[in-house]
Coordinates of C-alpha atoms in Angstrom, one line a residue:
X170 CA -8.0 3.9 12.1
X171 CA -6.3 0.9 13.5
X172 CA -9.0 0.7 16.3
X173 CA -11.7 0.4 13.8
X174 CA -10.3 -1.4 10.9
X175 CA -8.2 -4.3 9.8
X176 CA -6.5 -5.1 6.5
X177 CA -6.3 -9.1 6.6
X178 CA -2.9 -10.7 5.9
X179 CA -3.3 -11.8 2.5
X180 CA -4.6 -8.4 1.1
X181 CA -2.0 -6.5 3.4
X182 CA 1.0 -8.6 2.1
X183 CA -0.2 -8.2 -1.6
X184 CA -0.4 -4.4 -1.2
X185 CA 3.1 -4.3 0.6
X186 CA 4.6 -6.0 -2.3
X187 CA 2.9 -3.9 -4.9
X188 CA 0.8 -7.0 -6.2
X189 CA -2.8 -6.4 -7.7
X190 CA -5.7 -6.5 -5.3
X191 CA -9.2 -6.0 -6.2
X192 CA -11.9 -4.7 -3.7
X193 CA -15.4 -6.1 -3.5
X194 CA -18.4 -4.7 -1.8
X195 CA -20.7 -6.5 0.6
X196 CA -24.2 -4.9 0.2
X197 CA -24.6 -7.3 -2.8
X198 CA -24.2 -10.1 -0.2
X199 CA -26.4 -8.8 2.5
X200 CA -29.1 -6.8 0.6
X201 CA -28.5 -7.4 -3.3
X202 CA -29.2 -11.1 -3.8
X203 CA -31.3 -13.7 -2.0
X204 CA -30.0 -16.7 -0.1
X205 CA -28.3 -18.9 -1.0
X206 CA -27.3 -17.1 -4.4
X207 CA -25.6 -14.3 -2.4
X208 CA -23.0 -16.6 -0.7
X209 CA -22.4 -18.5 -4.2
X210 CA -22.0 -15.3 -6.1
X211 CA -19.7 -13.8 -3.4
X212 CA -17.4 -16.8 -3.5
X213 CA -17.6 -16.9 -7.3
X214 CA -16.4 -13.2 -7.6
X215 CA -13.4 -14.0 -5.3
X216 CA -12.6 -17.1 -7.4
X217 CA -12.9 -14.9 -10.7
X218 CA -10.4 -12.2 -9.3
X219 CA -8.0 -15.0 -8.4
X220 CA -8.3 -16.7 -11.7
X221 CA -7.2 -13.2 -13.4
X222 CA -4.1 -13.0 -11.2
X223 CA -5.0 -10.7 -8.5
X224 CA -6.0 -10.8 -4.7
X225 CA -9.8 -10.2 -3.8
X226 CA -10.7 -8.3 -0.8
X227 CA -14.3 -8.2 0.1
X228 CA -15.0 -5.3 2.5
X229 CA -17.4 -5.3 5.2
X230 CA -18.0 -4.2 8.8
X231 CA -18.3 -6.7 11.6
X232 CA -19.1 -5.4 15.1
X233 CA -18.0 -2.0 14.5
X234 CA -14.9 -3.0 12.8
X235 CA -13.9 -2.4 9.1
X236 CA -12.6 -5.6 7.5
X237 CA -10.9 -5.5 4.3
X238 CA -10.5 -9.1 3.2
X239 CA -13.5 -10.9 4.7
X240 CA -13.0 -14.6 5.2
X241 CA -15.3 -17.2 3.7
X242 CA -17.1 -17.8 6.8
X243 CA -17.4 -13.9 7.4
X244 CA -19.0 -13.8 4.2
X245 CA -21.5 -16.5 5.3
X246 CA -22.2 -14.5 8.3
X247 CA -23.1 -11.3 6.5
X248 CA -25.3 -13.2 4.1
X249 CA -27.3 -14.9 6.7
X250 CA -27.4 -12.3 9.5
X251 CA -30.6 -10.2 10.2
X252 CA -30.4 -6.3 10.5
X253 CA -27.3 -5.8 8.6
X254 CA -27.0 -2.0 8.2
X255 CA -26.6 -0.8 4.5
X256 CA -23.5 1.4 5.0
X257 CA -22.8 4.4 2.6
X258 CA -20.4 7.1 3.4
X259 CA -22.9 9.1 5.5
X260 CA -23.5 5.9 7.7
X261 CA -19.8 5.0 8.4
X262 CA -19.2 7.0 11.6
X263 CA -22.4 6.0 13.1
X264 CA -22.1 2.2 12.6
X265 CA -18.6 2.1 13.6
X266 CA -19.4 4.1 16.9
X267 CA -22.3 1.8 17.7
X268 CA -20.3 -1.4 17.0
X269 CA -22.8 -2.5 14.5
X270 CA -22.5 -5.0 11.6
X271 CA -23.0 -3.4 8.3
X272 CA -22.5 -4.1 4.5
X273 CA -20.8 -1.6 2.4
X274 CA -22.2 0.1 -0.6
X275 CA -20.3 1.3 -3.8
X276 CA -19.6 4.5 -2.2
X277 CA -18.3 3.3 1.2
X278 CA -16.3 0.5 -0.4
X279 CA -14.6 2.8 -2.5
X280 CA -13.8 5.2 0.5
X281 CA -12.4 2.2 2.5
X282 CA -10.5 0.7 -0.6
X283 CA -8.8 4.0 -1.2
X284 CA -7.8 4.2 2.5
X285 CA -6.4 0.7 2.3
X286 CA -4.4 1.6 -0.9
X287 CA -6.6 -0.6 -3.2
X288 CA -7.0 1.1 -6.6
X289 CA -9.5 -1.4 -8.3
X290 CA -13.0 -2.2 -7.3
X291 CA -15.5 -4.6 -8.8
X292 CA -19.4 -4.3 -8.5
X293 CA -22.4 -5.2 -10.4
X294 CA -23.9 -1.7 -11.2
X295 CA -23.6 1.6 -9.6
X296 CA -26.2 3.7 -8.1
X297 CA -27.1 7.0 -9.7
X298 CA -30.1 9.3 -10.3
X299 CA -33.5 7.8 -9.5
X300 CA -36.3 7.9 -12.0
X301 CA -38.1 11.0 -10.9
X302 CA -34.9 12.3 -9.3
X303 CA -35.2 15.7 -10.8
X304 CA -38.0 16.4 -8.4
X305 CA -37.3 14.0 -5.4
X306 CA -33.3 14.7 -5.5
X307 CA -32.8 11.0 -4.8
X308 CA -29.4 10.7 -6.2
X309 CA -26.9 8.1 -4.9
X310 CA -23.8 9.0 -3.1
X311 CA -22.0 6.6 -5.6
X312 CA -21.8 9.3 -8.0
X313 CA -20.1 11.9 -5.7
X314 CA -17.8 9.2 -4.2
X315 CA -16.6 8.7 -7.9
X316 CA -15.9 12.4 -8.1
X317 CA -13.5 12.4 -5.2
X318 CA -12.1 8.9 -4.5
X319 CA -9.1 7.6 -6.5
X320 CA -10.5 4.1 -7.3
X321 CA -11.4 2.7 -10.6
X322 CA -14.7 1.0 -10.5
X323 CA -15.5 -2.0 -12.9
X324 CA -19.3 -2.5 -13.5
X325 CA -22.0 -3.1 -15.8
X326 CA -23.1 0.6 -16.0
X327 CA -25.6 1.8 -13.6
X328 CA -28.6 -0.3 -12.4
X329 CA -31.4 -0.5 -15.0
X330 CA -34.0 0.8 -12.6
X331 CA -32.4 4.3 -12.5
X332 CA -32.8 7.2 -14.9
X333 CA -29.7 6.4 -17.1
X334 CA -29.4 9.6 -19.2
X335 CA -29.4 11.8 -16.2
X336 CA -27.1 9.5 -14.4
X337 CA -24.6 10.1 -17.1
X338 CA -25.2 13.7 -17.3
X339 CA -24.2 14.1 -13.4
X340 CA -21.0 11.9 -14.0
X341 CA -20.0 14.4 -16.6
X342 CA -20.8 17.3 -14.6
X343 CA -18.7 15.7 -11.8
X344 CA -15.9 15.2 -14.0
X345 CA -15.8 11.2 -13.8
X346 CA -14.4 9.6 -16.8
X347 CA -16.8 6.9 -18.2
X348 CA -15.0 4.4 -20.3
X349 CA -16.5 1.4 -22.1
X350 CA -14.8 -1.7 -22.0
X351 CA -15.3 -3.2 -25.5
X352 CA -18.4 -1.2 -26.1
X353 CA -19.3 2.2 -27.5
X354 CA -22.6 2.2 -25.5
X355 CA -23.4 2.6 -21.9
X356 CA -24.6 -0.8 -20.6
X357 CA -27.8 -0.8 -18.8
X358 CA -26.9 -3.5 -16.2
X359 CA -29.1 -6.4 -17.4
X360 CA -28.9 -5.2 -21.0
X361 CA -25.9 -4.8 -23.0
X362 CA -27.1 -1.7 -24.9
X363 CA -29.0 1.5 -23.7
X364 CA -28.7 3.8 -26.7
X365 CA -26.4 6.0 -24.7
X366 CA -23.3 6.6 -26.7
X367 CA -19.7 6.8 -24.9
X368 CA -17.0 9.0 -25.9
X369 CA -14.0 6.8 -24.6
X370 CA -13.6 3.2 -25.0
X371 CA -10.6 0.6 -24.3
X372 CA -10.3 -2.8 -25.8
X373 CA -7.7 -4.3 -23.3
X374 CA -6.9 -4.3 -19.6
X375 CA -3.6 -2.6 -20.4
X376 CA -5.3 0.4 -22.1
X377 CA -7.4 0.7 -19.1
X378 CA -4.4 0.6 -16.9
X379 CA -2.8 3.3 -18.9
X380 CA -5.8 5.6 -18.3
X381 CA -5.7 4.8 -14.5
X382 CA -2.1 5.7 -14.6
X383 CA -2.6 8.9 -16.5
X384 CA -5.6 10.0 -14.3
X385 CA -3.6 9.8 -11.0
X386 CA -0.2 10.7 -12.1
X387 CA 1.6 13.4 -14.1
X388 CA 0.8 15.5 -15.7
X389 CA -3.1 15.4 -14.9
X390 CA -3.1 14.3 -11.3
X391 CA -7.0 14.2 -10.8
X392 CA -8.5 13.3 -7.4
X393 CA -11.5 11.3 -8.7
X394 CA -12.2 7.9 -9.7
X395 CA -12.8 6.2 -13.0
X396 CA -15.8 4.1 -14.3
X397 CA -15.1 1.3 -16.5
X398 CA -18.3 -0.1 -17.8
X399 CA -18.4 -3.7 -19.2
X400 CA -21.5 -5.2 -20.9
X401 CA -23.3 -8.1 -19.1
X402 CA -22.5 -11.6 -20.7
X403 CA -24.4 -12.0 -24.0
X404 CA -25.8 -15.3 -22.8
X405 CA -27.8 -14.1 -19.9
X406 CA -28.4 -10.5 -20.7
X407 CA -32.0 -9.2 -21.4
X408 CA -33.5 -7.3 -24.2
X409 CA -34.0 -3.6 -23.3
X410 CA -37.8 -3.5 -24.1
X411 CA -38.5 -6.5 -21.7
X412 CA -36.5 -5.3 -18.9
X413 CA -38.2 -1.8 -19.3
X414 CA -41.5 -3.5 -18.8
X415 CA -40.5 -5.3 -15.9
X416 CA -39.0 -2.3 -14.1
X417 CA -42.2 -0.3 -14.9
X418 CA -44.3 -2.9 -13.0
X419 CA -41.8 -3.2 -10.0
X420 CA -41.8 0.7 -9.8
X421 CA -45.6 0.6 -9.6
X422 CA -45.6 -1.8 -6.9
X423 CA -42.9 0.0 -4.9
X424 CA -45.1 3.3 -5.2
X425 CA -48.2 1.3 -4.1
X426 CA -46.2 0.0 -1.0
X427 CA -44.6 3.5 -0.3
X428 CA -41.1 2.1 -0.4
X429 CA -38.4 4.8 -1.0
X430 CA -35.0 5.7 0.2
X431 CA -32.4 3.1 0.8
X432 CA -35.1 0.3 0.6
X433 CA -36.1 1.2 -2.9
X434 CA -33.2 -0.4 -4.9
X435 CA -33.1 -3.8 -3.0
X436 CA -36.8 -4.0 -3.3
X437 CA -36.9 -3.1 -7.1
X438 CA -34.4 -5.9 -7.7
X439 CA -36.1 -8.4 -5.8
X440 CA -39.4 -7.6 -7.5
X441 CA -37.8 -7.4 -11.1
X442 CA -36.4 -10.9 -10.4
X443 CA -39.7 -12.3 -9.2
X444 CA -41.5 -10.9 -12.4
X445 CA -38.8 -12.2 -14.6
X446 CA -39.0 -15.7 -13.2
X447 CA -35.4 -15.4 -12.1
X448 CA -34.0 -14.2 -15.4
X449 CA -32.6 -10.9 -14.0
X450 CA -31.2 -12.7 -11.0
X451 CA -29.3 -14.9 -13.3
X452 CA -28.2 -12.0 -15.4
X453 CA -27.1 -10.1 -12.2
X454 CA -25.0 -13.0 -10.9
X455 CA -23.2 -13.4 -14.3
X456 CA -22.4 -10.0 -14.7
X457 CA -20.8 -9.7 -11.1
X458 CA -18.7 -12.6 -11.9
X459 CA -17.8 -11.0 -15.2
X460 CA -16.8 -7.7 -13.7
X461 CA -14.9 -9.5 -11.0
X462 CA -12.7 -11.3 -13.7
X463 CA -12.2 -8.1 -15.6
X464 CA -11.1 -6.0 -12.5
X465 CA -8.6 -8.9 -11.7
X466 CA -7.0 -8.3 -15.2
X467 CA -7.1 -4.5 -15.1
X468 CA -5.6 -4.5 -11.5
X469 CA -2.8 -6.9 -12.8
X470 CA -2.0 -4.5 -15.7
X471 CA -2.3 -1.5 -13.6
X472 CA 0.2 -3.3 -11.0
X473 CA 2.6 -4.1 -14.0
X474 CA 2.6 -0.3 -14.9
X475 CA 3.5 0.6 -11.4

């Protein structure tokens, strides 16, 4: 992989010394947030990881090369470039072979983080089963990646535009532990509650680190990841009923325009932000930073255990 990947010096040195490192994705930069908020959020997430005592490693693909630990200038490049490929696991080989520039999704970021030796990853919300997925079979690769890759993902649940009950059912079927951080309810991205109860919760980063250690060490030694769900900050979260109304309007517009596949999620997030006069955008940025901060703390605690 040396010909097509590079772990930058800060992350490489931290990993070699057994220090905490947190992976961050780049799809949120290139496709998830508008300019200039995408750049501001990416830098704020890295700062939040550092404040927690860990090293951030934003992952992306530049001209056919995987970069673990993008520089600030490279983050700006991804944020401002046109025709950046949205790269999931299935796209990775083709994008590398074609020497293209791509932004990594949750699934591909997990894969690359695990290859680099990074165990903790912060994002906004994972993908899941899309509404109507029982007939369309539109199910995110994030779920299967969680089932087979040893990385702890810290997020605000699955994106609210998805079918959350079916997403949880699939995670259970795949054997992925879903653990609430300070909550007994599965968060719904912009909303702190969803009405979906969780079986497992932790109250501290140390408790989360112990689950990671048990998941991947003796006596259980499981191959899959862990999902730690962290409710969005209360000050910018939205009520569930209001969010649902916005999503229904956005989904209707997506259907009208014939938008589907990889374009569906970015479109729906943009449309919901427009309909809410930016309230969902503010919530999205706040929860990204909150998750990055928590991931740093969990990574620090896991590093101390190891």
